[in-house]
Coordinates of C-alpha atoms in Angstrom, one line a residue:
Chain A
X1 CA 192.0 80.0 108.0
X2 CA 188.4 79.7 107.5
X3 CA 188.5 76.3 106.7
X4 CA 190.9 74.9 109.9
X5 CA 188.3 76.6 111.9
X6 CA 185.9 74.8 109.7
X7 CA 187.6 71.4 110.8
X8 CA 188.1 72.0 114.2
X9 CA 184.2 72.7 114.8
X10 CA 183.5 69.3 112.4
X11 CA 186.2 67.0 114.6
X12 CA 185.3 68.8 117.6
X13 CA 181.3 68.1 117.6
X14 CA 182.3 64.6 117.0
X15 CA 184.8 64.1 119.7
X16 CA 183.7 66.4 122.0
X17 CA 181.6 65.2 125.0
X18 CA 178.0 66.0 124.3
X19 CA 177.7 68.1 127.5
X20 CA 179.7 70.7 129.4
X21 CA 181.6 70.3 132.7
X22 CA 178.2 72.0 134.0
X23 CA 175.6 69.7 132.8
X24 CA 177.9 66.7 133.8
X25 CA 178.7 67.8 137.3
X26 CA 174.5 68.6 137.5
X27 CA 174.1 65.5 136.5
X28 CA 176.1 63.1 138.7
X29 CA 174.9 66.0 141.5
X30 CA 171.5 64.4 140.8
X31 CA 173.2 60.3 140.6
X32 CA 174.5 60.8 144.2
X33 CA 171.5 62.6 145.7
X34 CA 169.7 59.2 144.2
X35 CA 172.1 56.9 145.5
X36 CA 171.4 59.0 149.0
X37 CA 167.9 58.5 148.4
X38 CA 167.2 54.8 148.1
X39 CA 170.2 53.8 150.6
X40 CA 168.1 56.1 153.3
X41 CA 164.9 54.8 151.9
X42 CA 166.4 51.3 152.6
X43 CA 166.3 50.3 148.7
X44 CA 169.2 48.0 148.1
X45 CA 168.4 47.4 144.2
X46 CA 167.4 51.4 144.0
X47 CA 170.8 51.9 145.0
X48 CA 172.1 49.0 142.7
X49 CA 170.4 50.5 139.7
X50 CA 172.7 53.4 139.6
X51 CA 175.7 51.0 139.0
X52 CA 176.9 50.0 135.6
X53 CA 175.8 46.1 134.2
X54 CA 179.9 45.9 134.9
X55 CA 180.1 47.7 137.5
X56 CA 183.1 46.6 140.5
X57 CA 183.0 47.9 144.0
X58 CA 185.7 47.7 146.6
X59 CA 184.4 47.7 149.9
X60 CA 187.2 48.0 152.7
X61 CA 187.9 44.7 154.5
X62 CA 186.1 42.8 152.5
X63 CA 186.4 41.3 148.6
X64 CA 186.1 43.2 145.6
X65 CA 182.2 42.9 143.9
X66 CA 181.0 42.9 140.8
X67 CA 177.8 44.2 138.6
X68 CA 174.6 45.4 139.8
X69 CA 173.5 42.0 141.4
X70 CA 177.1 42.8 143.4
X71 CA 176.1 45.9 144.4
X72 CA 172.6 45.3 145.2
X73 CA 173.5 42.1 147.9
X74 CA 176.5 44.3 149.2
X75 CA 174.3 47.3 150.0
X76 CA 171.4 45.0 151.3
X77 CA 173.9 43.8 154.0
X78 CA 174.7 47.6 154.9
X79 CA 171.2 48.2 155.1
X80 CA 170.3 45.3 156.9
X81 CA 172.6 45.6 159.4
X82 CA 170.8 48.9 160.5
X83 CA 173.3 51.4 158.2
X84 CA 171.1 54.8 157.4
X85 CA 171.2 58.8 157.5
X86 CA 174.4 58.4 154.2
X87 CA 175.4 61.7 153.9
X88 CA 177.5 62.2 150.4
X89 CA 179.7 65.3 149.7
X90 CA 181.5 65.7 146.7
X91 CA 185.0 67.5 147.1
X92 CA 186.8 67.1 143.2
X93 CA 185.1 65.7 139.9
X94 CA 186.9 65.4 136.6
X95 CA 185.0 64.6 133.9
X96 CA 186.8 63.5 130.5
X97 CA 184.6 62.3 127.7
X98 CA 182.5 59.2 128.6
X99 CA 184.4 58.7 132.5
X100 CA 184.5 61.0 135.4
X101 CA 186.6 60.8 138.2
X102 CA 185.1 62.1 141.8
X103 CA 186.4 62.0 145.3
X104 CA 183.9 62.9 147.6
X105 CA 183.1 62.4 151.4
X106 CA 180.4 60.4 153.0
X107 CA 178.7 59.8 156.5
X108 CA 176.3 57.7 157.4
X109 CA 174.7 55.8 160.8
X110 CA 175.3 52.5 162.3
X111 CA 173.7 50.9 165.4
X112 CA 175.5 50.9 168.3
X113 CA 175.8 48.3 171.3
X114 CA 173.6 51.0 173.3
X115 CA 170.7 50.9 171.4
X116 CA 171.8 53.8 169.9
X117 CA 173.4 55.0 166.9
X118 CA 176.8 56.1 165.8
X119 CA 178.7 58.0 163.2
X120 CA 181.0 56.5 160.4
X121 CA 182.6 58.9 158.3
X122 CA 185.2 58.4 155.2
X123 CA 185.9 58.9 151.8
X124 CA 185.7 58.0 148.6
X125 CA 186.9 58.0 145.0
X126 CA 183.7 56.8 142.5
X127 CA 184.8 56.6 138.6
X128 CA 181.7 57.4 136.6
X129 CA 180.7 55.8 133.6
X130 CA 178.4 57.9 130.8
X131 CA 175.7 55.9 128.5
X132 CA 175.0 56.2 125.1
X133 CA 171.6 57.5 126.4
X134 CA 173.7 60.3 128.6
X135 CA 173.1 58.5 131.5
X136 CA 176.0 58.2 134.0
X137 CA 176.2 55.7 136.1
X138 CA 178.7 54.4 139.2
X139 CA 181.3 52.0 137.3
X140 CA 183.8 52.0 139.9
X141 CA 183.3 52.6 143.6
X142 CA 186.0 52.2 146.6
X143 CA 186.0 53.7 149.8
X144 CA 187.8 53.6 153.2
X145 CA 187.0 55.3 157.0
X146 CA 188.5 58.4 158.8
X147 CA 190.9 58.2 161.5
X148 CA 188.8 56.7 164.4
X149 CA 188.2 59.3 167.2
Chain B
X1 CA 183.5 64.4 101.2
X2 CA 187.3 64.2 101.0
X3 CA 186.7 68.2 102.7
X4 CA 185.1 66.6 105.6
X5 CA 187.6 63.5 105.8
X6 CA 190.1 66.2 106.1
X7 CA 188.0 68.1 109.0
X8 CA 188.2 64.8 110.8
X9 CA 191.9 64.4 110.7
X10 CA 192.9 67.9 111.8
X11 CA 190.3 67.4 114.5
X12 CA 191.5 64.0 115.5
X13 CA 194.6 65.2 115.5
X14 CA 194.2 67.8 118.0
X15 CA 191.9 66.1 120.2
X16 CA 192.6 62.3 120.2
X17 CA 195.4 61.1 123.1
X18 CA 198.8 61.1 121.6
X19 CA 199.6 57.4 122.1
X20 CA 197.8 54.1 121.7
X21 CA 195.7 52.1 124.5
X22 CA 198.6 49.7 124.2
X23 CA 201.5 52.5 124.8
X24 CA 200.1 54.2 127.6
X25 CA 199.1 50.5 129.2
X26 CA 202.8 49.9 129.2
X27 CA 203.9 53.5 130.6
X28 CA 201.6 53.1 133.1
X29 CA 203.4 49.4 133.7
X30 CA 206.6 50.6 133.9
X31 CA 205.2 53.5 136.1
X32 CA 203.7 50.4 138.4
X33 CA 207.3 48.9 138.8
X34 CA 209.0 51.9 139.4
X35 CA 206.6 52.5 142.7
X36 CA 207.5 49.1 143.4
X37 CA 211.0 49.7 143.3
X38 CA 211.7 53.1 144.9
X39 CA 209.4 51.6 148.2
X40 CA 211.3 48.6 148.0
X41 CA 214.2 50.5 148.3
X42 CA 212.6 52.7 151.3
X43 CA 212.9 55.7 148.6
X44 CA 210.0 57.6 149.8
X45 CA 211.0 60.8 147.9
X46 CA 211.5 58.8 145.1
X47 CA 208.1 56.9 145.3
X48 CA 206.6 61.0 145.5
X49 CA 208.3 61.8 142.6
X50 CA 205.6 59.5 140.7
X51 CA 202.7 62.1 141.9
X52 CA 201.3 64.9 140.7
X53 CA 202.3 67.8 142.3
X54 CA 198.3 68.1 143.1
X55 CA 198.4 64.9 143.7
X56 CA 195.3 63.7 146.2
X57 CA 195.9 60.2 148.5
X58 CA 193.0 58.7 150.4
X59 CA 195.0 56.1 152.8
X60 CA 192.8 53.7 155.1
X61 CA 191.9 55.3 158.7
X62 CA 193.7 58.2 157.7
X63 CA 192.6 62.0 156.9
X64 CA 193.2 62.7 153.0
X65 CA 196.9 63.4 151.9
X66 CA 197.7 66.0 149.4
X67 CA 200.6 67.3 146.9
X68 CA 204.0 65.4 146.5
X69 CA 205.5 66.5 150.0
X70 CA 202.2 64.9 151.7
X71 CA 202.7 61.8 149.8
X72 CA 206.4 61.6 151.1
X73 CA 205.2 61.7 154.2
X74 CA 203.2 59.4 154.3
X75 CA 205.0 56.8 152.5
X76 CA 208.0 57.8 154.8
X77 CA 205.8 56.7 157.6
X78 CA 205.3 53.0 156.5
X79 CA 208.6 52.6 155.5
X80 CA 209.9 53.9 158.7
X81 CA 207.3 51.6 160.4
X82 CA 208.8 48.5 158.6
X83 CA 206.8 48.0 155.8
X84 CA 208.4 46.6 152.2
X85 CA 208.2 43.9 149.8
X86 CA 205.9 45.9 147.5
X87 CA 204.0 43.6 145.0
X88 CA 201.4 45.6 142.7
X89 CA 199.2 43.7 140.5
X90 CA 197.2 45.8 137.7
X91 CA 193.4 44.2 137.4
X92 CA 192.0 46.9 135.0
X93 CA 193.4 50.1 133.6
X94 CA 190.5 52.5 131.3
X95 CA 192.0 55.2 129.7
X96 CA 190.7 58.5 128.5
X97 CA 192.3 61.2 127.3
X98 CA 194.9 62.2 129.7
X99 CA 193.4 60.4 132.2
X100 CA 193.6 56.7 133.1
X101 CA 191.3 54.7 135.6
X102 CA 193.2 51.9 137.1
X103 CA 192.2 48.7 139.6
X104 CA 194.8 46.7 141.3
X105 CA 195.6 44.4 144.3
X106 CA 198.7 45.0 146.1
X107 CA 200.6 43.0 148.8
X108 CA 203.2 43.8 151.5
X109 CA 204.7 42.8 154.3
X110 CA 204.8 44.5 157.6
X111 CA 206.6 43.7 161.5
X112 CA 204.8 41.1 163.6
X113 CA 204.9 41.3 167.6
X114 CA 207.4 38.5 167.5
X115 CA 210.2 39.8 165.4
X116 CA 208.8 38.7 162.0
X117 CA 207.0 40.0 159.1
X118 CA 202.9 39.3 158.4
X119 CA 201.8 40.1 154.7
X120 CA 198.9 42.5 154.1
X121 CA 197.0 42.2 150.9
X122 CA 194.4 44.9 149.9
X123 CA 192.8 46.4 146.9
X124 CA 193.5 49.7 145.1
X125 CA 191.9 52.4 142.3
X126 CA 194.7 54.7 141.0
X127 CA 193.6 57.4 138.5
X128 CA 196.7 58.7 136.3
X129 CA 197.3 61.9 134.9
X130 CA 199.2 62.2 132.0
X131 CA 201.6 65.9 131.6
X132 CA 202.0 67.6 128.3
X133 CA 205.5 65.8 128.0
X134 CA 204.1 62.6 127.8
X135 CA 204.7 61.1 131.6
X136 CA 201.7 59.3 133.4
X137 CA 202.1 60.5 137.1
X138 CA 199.4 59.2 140.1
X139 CA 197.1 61.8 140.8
X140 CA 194.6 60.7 142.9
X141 CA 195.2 56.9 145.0
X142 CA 192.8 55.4 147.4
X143 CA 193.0 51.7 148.4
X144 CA 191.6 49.6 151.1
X145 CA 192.6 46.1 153.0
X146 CA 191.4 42.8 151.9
X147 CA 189.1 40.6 154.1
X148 CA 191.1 39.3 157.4
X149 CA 192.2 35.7 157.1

């Protein structure tokens, strides 16, 4: 008996993610509240540094991009074209091993023909993608809008 | 050394997923073509039956959908609104565990205003969920149109 437990301790340290669901959901917590960050402070390749090297985002109505010089033109348009005040709220993550799954929520502004500013909510579903270093990172990224009020 | 060779095995053999990369890339196939199928045949109960019960489905301009019954629904709705030839094309599939991250394109056709149909191509992430028995089932399911020609 001694030694099963003895071998489920070995094979589990080596298997077993290095963190717990805690430390993972702080972490990617911390990766979206980034991502917030640079897109409000207007920083395209800030944003695209939290992608994976391989990273592929689906953007609605548009084509599918890939890697972080992708992401980084892709969010430059956004930004460019006045898009600010992103808003992310995660609802559901599932972590499992080196990937975590998240759907989440986001709002953000765009300019209006008023002069003005409007709202564009929607929602998302992000897989995450964990380093050797620990770090996670977006790998994959789609999203699509609310109903339209 | 043949102790801790032994640790590893009873520890793999708890922990590690139950089937190959290959296996599950090929239940997860076969999953693909039954979707296909059961739309195609305006099954929408039977195109449910592929969910989770917890299922979570993030449709375009469209308020989140949950749990088989939602998913009925709202497949019920496109069928009902003409939709069919269902084509689903896998791009990438990552599994982990229990869990699998898939990327796909998907086309279909829908009514025109003059009595025909008009194809609608777009752009999907599925993540799978695999039960104790064995069966991948679509758990969460987001997608997005392609760029209008």
């Amino acid at each position: 008996m001694k030694q099963i437990a003895f071998a489920l301790l070995v094979g589990g340290s080596v298997l077993a993610p290095m963190t717990g669901w805690a430390d993972d959901s702080a972490a990617i917590a911390e990766r979206n509240a980034a991502f917030e960050a640079a897109f409000n402070a207007k920083d395209a390749a800030g944003v695209a540094a939290l992608y994976t090297e391989d990273a592929v985002l689906l953007p609605p109505d548009m084509a599918m991009v890939n890697g972080r010089d992708g992401a980084e033109a892709l969010w430059a348009g956004f930004i460019e074209a006045g898009a600010g005040d992103l808003d992310l709220t995660s609802v559901a993550l599932e972590v499992a091993g080196d990937l975590a799954n998240e759907i989440g929520t986001f709002s953000l502004t765009v300019p209006d023909d008023s002069g003005g500013t409007h709202a564009v909510n929607g929602k998302y579903v992000v897989v995450w993608k964990r380093d050797d270093a620990g770090v996670w990172s977006l790998h994959w990224d789609i999203w699509n809008g609310d109903p339209s009020e």
